[in-house]
PDB file of C-alpha atoms in Angstrom:
ATOM      1  CA  ALA A   1       2.359  69.783 136.050  1.00 46.00           C
ATOM      2  CA  PRO A   2       0.047  67.672 138.252  1.00 50.00           C
ATOM      3  CA  THR A   3       0.715  67.813 141.998  1.00 46.00           C
ATOM      4  CA  SER A   4      -0.488  66.380 145.399  1.00 43.00           C
ATOM      5  CA  PRO A   5       0.116  65.442 149.267  1.00 44.00           C
ATOM      6  CA  PRO A   6       1.419  62.043 150.289  1.00 43.00           C
ATOM      7  CA  PRO A   7      -1.570  59.880 151.259  1.00 42.00           C
ATOM      8  CA  SER A   8      -1.928  57.347 153.979  1.00 40.00           C
ATOM      9  CA  GLY A   9      -3.633  54.463 152.294  1.00 44.00           C
ATOM     10  CA  GLY A  10      -3.320  51.885 149.535  1.00 50.00           C
ATOM     11  CA  GLY A  11      -1.941  53.222 146.305  1.00 51.00           C
ATOM     12  CA  SER A  12       0.613  52.925 143.534  1.00 49.00           C
ATOM     13  CA  SER A  13       2.103  55.176 140.950  1.00 47.00           C
ATOM     14  CA  GLY A  14       2.407  55.183 137.212  1.00 51.00           C
ATOM     15  CA  GLY A  15       3.417  57.448 134.396  1.00 47.00           C
ATOM     16  CA  GLY A  16       3.512  57.905 130.687  1.00 42.00           C
ATOM     17  CA  GLY A  17      -0.119  56.941 130.253  1.00 37.00           C
ATOM     18  CA  ALA A  18      -0.116  53.529 131.970  1.00 35.00           C
ATOM     19  CA  GLY A  19      -0.409  52.695 135.688  1.00 36.00           C
ATOM     20  CA  THR A  20       1.750  50.063 137.188  1.00 34.00           C
ATOM     21  CA  GLY A  21      -0.995  48.500 139.339  1.00 36.00           C
ATOM     22  CA  GLY A  22      -0.378  47.013 142.729  1.00 37.00           C
ATOM     23  CA  SER A  23      -1.298  48.182 146.181  1.00 35.00           C
ATOM     24  CA  GLY A  24       0.242  49.405 149.419  1.00 36.00           C
ATOM     25  CA  GLU A  25       1.043  52.706 151.066  1.00 36.00           C
ATOM     26  CA  SER A  26       2.177  55.628 148.975  1.00 37.00           C
ATOM     27  CA  ALA A  27       5.807  56.521 149.609  1.00 37.00           C
ATOM     28  CA  ALA A  28       6.487  59.584 151.727  1.00 39.00           C
ATOM     29  CA  PRO A  29       8.097  62.461 149.859  1.00 38.00           C
ATOM     30  CA  PRO A  30      11.876  62.581 150.027  1.00 35.00           C
ATOM     31  CA  ARG A  31      13.548  65.091 152.347  1.00 35.00           C
ATOM     32  CA  GLY A  32      13.769  68.523 150.876  1.00 36.00           C
ATOM     33  CA  GLY A  33      10.369  68.126 149.191  1.00 35.00           C
ATOM     34  CA  ALA A  34      11.585  66.395 146.013  1.00 32.00           C
ATOM     35  CA  ALA A  35       8.935  64.027 144.658  1.00 34.00           C
ATOM     36  CA  SER A  36       9.734  60.438 143.774  1.00 34.00           C
ATOM     37  CA  GLY A  37      10.701  60.227 140.122  1.00 35.00           C
ATOM     38  CA  SER A  38      12.287  63.706 140.070  1.00 33.00           C
ATOM     39  CA  SER A  39      15.985  64.618 140.094  1.00 31.00           C
ATOM     40  CA  GLY A  40      15.798  66.009 143.643  1.00 33.00           C
ATOM     41  CA  SER A  41      17.023  69.402 142.435  1.00 30.00           C
ATOM     42  CA  SER A  42      14.832  72.484 142.328  1.00 31.00           C
ATOM     43  CA  SER A  43      16.781  73.867 139.385  1.00 32.00           C
ATOM     44  CA  THR A  44      16.807  70.802 137.169  1.00 38.00           C
ATOM     45  CA  SER A  45      13.631  69.102 135.926  1.00 41.00           C
ATOM     46  CA  ALA A  46      13.556  65.335 135.545  1.00 44.00           C
ATOM     47  CA  PRO A  47      12.839  63.856 132.106  1.00 53.00           C
ATOM     48  CA  ALA A  48       9.076  63.447 131.500  1.00 53.00           C
ATOM     49  CA  SER A  49       9.540  59.663 131.326  1.00 57.00           C
ATOM     50  CA  GLU A  50      10.733  59.620 134.971  1.00 73.00           C
ATOM     51  CA  LYS A  51       7.887  61.681 136.352  1.00 83.00           C
ATOM     52  CA  LYS A  52       5.078  59.731 137.970  1.00 90.00           C
ATOM     53  CA  ILE A  53       1.778  60.427 139.622  1.00 93.00           C
ATOM     54  CA  SER A  54       0.162  58.168 142.230  1.00 95.00           C
ATOM     55  CA  ALA A  55      -3.337  57.407 143.472  1.00 96.00           C
ATOM     56  CA  ARG A  56      -4.854  56.639 146.835  1.00 96.00           C
ATOM     57  CA  ILE A  57      -8.117  55.180 148.138  1.00 97.00           C
ATOM     58  CA  GLY A  58      -9.826  56.188 151.365  1.00 96.00           C
ATOM     59  CA  GLY A  59     -12.648  53.959 152.563  1.00 95.00           C
ATOM     60  CA  PRO A  60     -13.640  51.001 154.761  1.00 95.00           C
ATOM     61  CA  SER A  61     -11.948  47.628 154.503  1.00 95.00           C
ATOM     62  CA  ALA A  62     -14.920  45.781 156.041  1.00 94.00           C
ATOM     63  CA  VAL A  63     -18.594  46.342 155.265  1.00 94.00           C
ATOM     64  CA  THR A  64     -21.944  44.529 155.406  1.00 93.00           C
ATOM     65  CA  VAL A  65     -24.032  43.276 152.505  1.00 92.00           C
ATOM     66  CA  GLY A  66     -26.565  45.886 151.420  1.00 92.00           C
ATOM     67  CA  VAL A  67     -25.029  48.738 153.473  1.00 91.00           C
ATOM     68  CA  LEU A  68     -23.782  51.738 151.467  1.00 91.00           C
ATOM     69  CA  ALA A  69     -20.071  52.422 151.882  1.00 94.00           C
ATOM     70  CA  GLU A  70     -18.358  55.653 150.901  1.00 96.00           C
ATOM     71  CA  PHE A  71     -15.008  55.708 149.106  1.00 98.00           C
ATOM     72  CA  ARG A  72     -12.861  58.738 148.313  1.00 97.00           C
ATOM     73  CA  GLY A  73     -10.136  58.812 145.727  1.00 97.00           C
ATOM     74  CA  GLU A  74      -7.243  61.136 145.055  1.00 96.00           C
ATOM     75  CA  ALA A  75      -4.568  61.541 142.390  1.00 96.00           C
ATOM     76  CA  ILE A  76      -1.188  62.703 143.710  1.00 95.00           C
ATOM     77  CA  GLY A  77       1.143  64.798 141.563  1.00 93.00           C
ATOM     78  CA  PHE A  78       4.910  65.290 141.213  1.00 89.00           C
ATOM     79  CA  SER A  79       5.170  67.630 144.223  1.00 87.00           C
ATOM     80  CA  TRP A  80       2.852  65.554 146.445  1.00 89.00           C
ATOM     81  CA  GLU A  81      -0.138  67.815 145.977  1.00 92.00           C
ATOM     82  CA  PRO A  82      -3.669  66.850 144.856  1.00 92.00           C
ATOM     83  CA  ILE A  83      -4.391  66.861 141.151  1.00 94.00           C
ATOM     84  CA  GLU A  84      -7.736  68.630 141.099  1.00 91.00           C
ATOM     85  CA  ASN A  85      -8.701  67.859 137.483  1.00 91.00           C
ATOM     86  CA  ALA A  86      -7.727  64.181 137.453  1.00 95.00           C
ATOM     87  CA  ARG A  87     -10.225  61.631 136.162  1.00 96.00           C
ATOM     88  CA  LEU A  88     -11.005  58.934 138.771  1.00 98.00           C
ATOM     89  CA  ILE A  89     -12.611  55.648 137.683  1.00 98.00           C
ATOM     90  CA  TRP A  90     -13.693  53.002 140.211  1.00 98.00           C
ATOM     91  CA  ASN A  91     -14.099  49.229 139.811  1.00 98.00           C
ATOM     92  CA  PHE A  92     -15.725  47.495 142.797  1.00 98.00           C
ATOM     93  CA  GLY A  93     -14.895  43.925 141.807  1.00 97.00           C
ATOM     94  CA  ASP A  94     -18.530  42.819 141.499  1.00 96.00           C
ATOM     95  CA  GLY A  95     -19.207  44.040 137.972  1.00 96.00           C
ATOM     96  CA  SER A  96     -20.045  47.576 139.122  1.00 96.00           C
ATOM     97  CA  SER A  97     -18.094  50.733 138.298  1.00 97.00           C
ATOM     98  CA  SER A  98     -18.358  54.449 139.007  1.00 97.00           C
ATOM     99  CA  GLU A  99     -16.560  57.725 138.413  1.00 98.00           C
ATOM    100  CA  GLY A 100     -15.750  60.634 140.717  1.00 97.00           C
ATOM    101  CA  ARG A 101     -13.742  61.757 143.730  1.00 96.00           C
ATOM    102  CA  ALA A 102     -16.328  60.485 146.251  1.00 97.00           C
ATOM    103  CA  VAL A 103     -18.579  57.496 145.472  1.00 97.00           C
ATOM    104  CA  LEU A 104     -21.044  55.208 147.269  1.00 96.00           C
ATOM    105  CA  HIS A 105     -21.405  51.462 146.755  1.00 96.00           C
ATOM    106  CA  ALA A 106     -23.236  48.533 148.345  1.00 94.00           C
ATOM    107  CA  TRP A 107     -22.346  44.912 147.672  1.00 95.00           C
ATOM    108  CA  ARG A 108     -25.115  42.351 147.203  1.00 91.00           C
ATOM    109  CA  TYR A 109     -23.287  39.230 148.387  1.00 92.00           C
ATOM    110  CA  PRO A 110     -20.747  38.323 151.063  1.00 93.00           C
ATOM    111  CA  GLY A 111     -17.156  37.815 150.001  1.00 96.00           C
ATOM    112  CA  GLU A 112     -13.801  39.493 149.513  1.00 97.00           C
ATOM    113  CA  TYR A 113     -13.589  42.131 146.775  1.00 98.00           C
ATOM    114  CA  VAL A 114     -10.735  44.206 145.362  1.00 98.00           C
ATOM    115  CA  VAL A 115     -11.646  47.854 144.812  1.00 98.00           C
ATOM    116  CA  VAL A 116      -9.515  49.395 142.062  1.00 98.00           C
ATOM    117  CA  LEU A 117      -9.119  53.149 141.488  1.00 98.00           C
ATOM    118  CA  SER A 118      -7.690  54.293 138.163  1.00 97.00           C
ATOM    119  CA  ALA A 119      -6.496  57.923 138.055  1.00 97.00           C
ATOM    120  CA  ALA A 120      -5.530  59.834 134.918  1.00 96.00           C
ATOM    121  CA  SER A 121      -4.261  63.352 134.276  1.00 94.00           C
ATOM    122  CA  GLY A 122      -3.033  64.224 130.800  1.00 92.00           C
ATOM    123  CA  GLU A 123      -0.491  61.658 129.670  1.00 92.00           C
ATOM    124  CA  TYR A 124      -0.009  60.304 133.207  1.00 94.00           C
ATOM    125  CA  SER A 125      -1.954  57.589 135.000  1.00 95.00           C
ATOM    126  CA  ALA A 126      -1.826  55.588 138.195  1.00 96.00           C
ATOM    127  CA  MET A 127      -3.736  52.850 139.989  1.00 97.00           C
ATOM    128  CA  ALA A 128      -4.558  51.986 143.603  1.00 98.00           C
ATOM    129  CA  GLN A 129      -6.189  48.901 145.092  1.00 97.00           C
ATOM    130  CA  GLN A 130      -7.923  48.051 148.356  1.00 97.00           C
ATOM    131  CA  VAL A 131      -9.342  44.743 149.579  1.00 98.00           C
ATOM    132  CA  VAL A 132     -12.848  44.984 151.094  1.00 98.00           C
ATOM    133  CA  ARG A 133     -14.358  42.137 153.077  1.00 96.00           C
ATOM    134  CA  VAL A 134     -18.150  42.018 152.839  1.00 96.00           C
ATOM    135  CA  ALA A 135     -19.971  40.224 155.668  1.00 93.00           C
ATOM    136  CA  ALA A 136     -23.481  38.762 155.536  1.00 90.00           C
ATOM    137  CA  ALA A 137     -26.225  41.089 156.798  1.00 89.00           C
ATOM    138  CA  GLU A 138     -27.744  40.352 160.209  1.00 92.00           C
ATOM    139  CA  LEU A 139     -31.265  39.835 158.858  1.00 95.00           C
ATOM    140  CA  ALA A 140     -33.882  37.331 159.941  1.00 96.00           C
ATOM    141  CA  VAL A 141     -37.346  36.243 158.876  1.00 97.00           C
ATOM    142  CA  SER A 142     -38.767  37.229 162.246  1.00 95.00           C
ATOM    143  CA  ALA A 143     -42.464  36.382 161.837  1.00 95.00           C
ATOM    144  CA  VAL A 144     -44.931  34.855 159.406  1.00 96.00           C
ATOM    145  CA  ALA A 145     -48.695  35.228 159.452  1.00 95.00           C
ATOM    146  CA  PRO A 146     -50.229  32.545 157.187  1.00 95.00           C
ATOM    147  CA  GLY A 147     -53.110  33.040 154.816  1.00 95.00           C
ATOM    148  CA  ALA A 148     -54.267  35.576 152.251  1.00 94.00           C
ATOM    149  CA  SER A 149     -54.431  38.344 154.870  1.00 95.00           C
ATOM    150  CA  GLY A 150     -51.078  37.456 156.434  1.00 96.00           C
ATOM    151  CA  PHE A 151     -47.538  38.775 155.979  1.00 97.00           C
ATOM    152  CA  ILE A 152     -43.847  37.956 156.117  1.00 97.00           C
ATOM    153  CA  ALA A 153     -41.734  40.092 158.498  1.00 97.00           C
ATOM    154  CA  ILE A 154     -38.004  40.742 158.106  1.00 97.00           C
ATOM    155  CA  ALA A 155     -35.919  42.060 161.046  1.00 96.00           C
ATOM    156  CA  ASN A 156     -32.648  43.973 160.835  1.00 95.00           C
ATOM    157  CA  ALA A 157     -30.293  43.494 163.791  1.00 92.00           C
ATOM    158  CA  LEU A 158     -27.760  46.006 162.512  1.00 89.00           C
ATOM    159  CA  GLY A 159     -27.516  49.611 163.615  1.00 89.00           C
ATOM    160  CA  GLU A 160     -27.528  50.678 159.971  1.00 89.00           C
ATOM    161  CA  ARG A 161     -30.015  50.710 157.139  1.00 92.00           C
ATOM    162  CA  VAL A 162     -29.744  47.823 154.683  1.00 92.00           C
ATOM    163  CA  ASP A 163     -30.640  48.059 151.000  1.00 93.00           C
ATOM    164  CA  LEU A 164     -32.797  45.073 150.013  1.00 94.00           C
ATOM    165  CA  SER A 165     -33.148  46.011 146.336  1.00 92.00           C
ATOM    166  CA  ARG A 166     -33.880  42.897 144.241  1.00 92.00           C
ATOM    167  CA  TRP A 167     -33.722  40.534 147.232  1.00 96.00           C
ATOM    168  CA  GLN A 168     -36.471  37.901 147.246  1.00 97.00           C
ATOM    169  CA  LEU A 169     -39.072  36.479 149.573  1.00 98.00           C
ATOM    170  CA  ARG A 170     -39.931  32.834 149.050  1.00 97.00           C
ATOM    171  CA  ALA A 171     -42.841  30.809 150.406  1.00 96.00           C
ATOM    172  CA  GLY A 172     -42.947  27.233 149.209  1.00 95.00           C
ATOM    173  CA  ALA A 173     -42.458  27.274 145.447  1.00 95.00           C
ATOM    174  CA  GLU A 174     -43.563  30.909 145.042  1.00 96.00           C
ATOM    175  CA  SER A 175     -41.341  33.973 145.287  1.00 97.00           C
ATOM    176  CA  PHE A 176     -41.571  37.769 145.273  1.00 98.00           C
ATOM    177  CA  THR A 177     -38.739  40.132 144.242  1.00 97.00           C
ATOM    178  CA  LEU A 178     -38.433  43.252 146.361  1.00 97.00           C
ATOM    179  CA  PRO A 179     -38.458  46.477 144.315  1.00 96.00           C
ATOM    180  CA  THR A 180     -35.342  48.585 143.788  1.00 93.00           C
ATOM    181  CA  ASN A 181     -34.653  50.972 146.691  1.00 92.00           C
ATOM    182  CA  THR A 182     -36.371  48.788 149.291  1.00 95.00           C
ATOM    183  CA  VAL A 183     -34.571  49.767 152.509  1.00 94.00           C
ATOM    184  CA  ILE A 184     -35.003  48.307 155.989  1.00 95.00           C
ATOM    185  CA  ALA A 185     -34.387  50.632 158.954  1.00 94.00           C
ATOM    186  CA  PRO A 186     -31.883  49.867 161.742  1.00 93.00           C
ATOM    187  CA  ARG A 187     -33.047  47.372 164.365  1.00 91.00           C
ATOM    188  CA  ALA A 188     -36.580  47.323 163.011  1.00 89.00           C
ATOM    189  CA  PRO A 189     -38.993  44.834 161.446  1.00 91.00           C
ATOM    190  CA  LEU A 190     -40.362  45.300 157.957  1.00 95.00           C
ATOM    191  CA  ARG A 191     -43.640  43.538 157.066  1.00 96.00           C
ATOM    192  CA  PHE A 192     -44.644  42.516 153.556  1.00 98.00           C
ATOM    193  CA  ALA A 193     -48.363  41.862 153.203  1.00 97.00           C
ATOM    194  CA  ALA A 194     -49.616  38.855 151.291  1.00 97.00           C
ATOM    195  CA  GLU A 195     -51.921  41.239 149.394  1.00 96.00           C
ATOM    196  CA  THR A 196     -48.757  42.907 147.985  1.00 97.00           C
ATOM    197  CA  THR A 197     -46.461  39.937 147.494  1.00 97.00           C
ATOM    198  CA  GLY A 198     -49.048  37.370 146.455  1.00 96.00           C
ATOM    199  CA  LEU A 199     -47.443  34.948 148.926  1.00 96.00           C
ATOM    200  CA  SER A 200     -50.258  33.311 150.833  1.00 94.00           C
ATOM    201  CA  VAL A 201     -48.235  31.244 153.272  1.00 95.00           C
ATOM    202  CA  VAL A 202     -49.432  27.848 154.448  1.00 93.00           C
ATOM    203  CA  GLY A 203     -48.475  27.029 158.034  1.00 89.00           C
ATOM    204  CA  GLY A 204     -45.287  24.961 158.212  1.00 91.00           C
ATOM    205  CA  GLU A 205     -44.061  25.521 154.650  1.00 93.00           C
ATOM    206  CA  ASP A 206     -40.577  26.812 153.854  1.00 95.00           C
ATOM    207  CA  VAL A 207     -40.347  30.621 154.099  1.00 97.00           C
ATOM    208  CA  ALA A 208     -37.033  32.344 153.345  1.00 97.00           C
ATOM    209  CA  LEU A 209     -35.308  35.607 152.491  1.00 97.00           C
ATOM    210  CA  LEU A 210     -33.019  35.228 149.466  1.00 95.00           C
ATOM    211  CA  TYR A 211     -30.139  37.244 148.094  1.00 92.00           C
ATOM    212  CA  PRO A 212     -30.702  38.616 144.565  1.00 89.00           C
ATOM    213  CA  ASN A 213     -28.944  35.565 143.104  1.00 86.00           C
ATOM    214  CA  GLY A 214     -31.396  33.206 144.811  1.00 89.00           C
ATOM    215  CA  SER A 215     -29.163  31.888 147.597  1.00 89.00           C
ATOM    216  CA  VAL A 216     -30.718  31.791 151.075  1.00 93.00           C
ATOM    217  CA  ALA A 217     -29.876  34.689 153.438  1.00 93.00           C
ATOM    218  CA  ALA A 218     -32.324  33.723 156.223  1.00 95.00           C
ATOM    219  CA  ARG A 219     -34.984  31.099 156.805  1.00 95.00           C
ATOM    220  CA  TYR A 220     -38.028  31.171 159.079  1.00 96.00           C
ATOM    221  CA  GLU A 221     -38.163  28.635 161.914  1.00 93.00           C
ATOM    222  CA  TRP A 222     -41.758  27.667 162.550  1.00 92.00           C
ATOM    223  CA  PRO A 223     -42.973  27.053 166.095  1.00 88.00           C
ATOM    224  CA  ARG A 224     -43.846  23.390 166.394  1.00 75.00           C
ATOM    225  CA  ALA A 225     -47.543  24.148 166.864  1.00 62.00           C
ATOM    226  CA  ALA A 226     -47.644  25.969 163.552  1.00 48.00           C
ATOM    227  CA  GLU A 227     -47.038  22.751 161.629  1.00 46.00           C
ATOM    228  CA  SER A 228     -50.523  21.553 162.455  1.00 39.00           C
ATOM    229  CA  ALA A 229     -52.399  24.827 162.930  1.00 42.00           C
ATOM    230  CA  GLU A 230     -52.093  28.423 161.800  1.00 47.00           C
ATOM    231  CA  VAL A 231     -50.949  30.925 164.390  1.00 49.00           C
ATOM    232  CA  PRO A 232     -53.460  33.789 164.904  1.00 51.00           C
ATOM    233  CA  ILE A 233     -52.200  37.041 163.357  1.00 45.00           C
ATOM    234  CA  HIS A 234     -52.855  39.066 166.526  1.00 47.00           C
ATOM    235  CA  LYS A 235     -50.524  36.770 168.456  1.00 50.00           C
ATOM    236  CA  ILE A 236     -47.750  37.164 165.871  1.00 48.00           C
ATOM    237  CA  LEU A 237     -48.139  40.957 165.924  1.00 47.00           C
ATOM    238  CA  ASP A 238     -47.694  40.953 169.690  1.00 55.00           C
ATOM    239  CA  GLU A 239     -44.364  39.122 169.286  1.00 54.00           C
ATOM    240  CA  ILE A 240     -42.677  41.500 166.847  1.00 53.00           C
TER     241      ILE A 240
END
């Protein structure tokens, strides 16, 4: 029979092949070590229909867009011991899913998401939920060098790496999609050359960093002088 220790985190129990859903802390085992759903007697087994397993999620409740977060799942058995062979399926609330005891995930947009863990072992199943609040990344378009030999620089104010996969750079009516696995280091600028992006910026035009869905994450604020004349590249390099 499946077994496992009482967790400290969101979780709920289920049995007979269907989880009950819901969230909250798993109940502590009753005194004497009898698991919830059992008869409480060591000599008498509870009917199979009364036995339940539970699931728990361990992971952050607040993260930043583009930053990988680690989640760990566990299925808890009749005697409050881990079920080693349980199948653990994750749903991150943004259309993404994964499977395994320990998983990584990064959200692409700010918002509030419900992470759902479904655990199954034999005919028993359970479900746990956890709300995760995803904050906007602290990114800025820190510098722009106009012209065919120029660049667009992005700065990361966070102390963590941020995944910019499929984010976009926009200059005027033109845009460039950053390749998958584009990562910006903590507290560092990242420059994208016009030769690579094809974005030959004209001084004063709208330059922005966009989320993958096209909404604006950060916009460049031109110095007033740049509206009438291009800023020399060597001067911009000195500032970043």
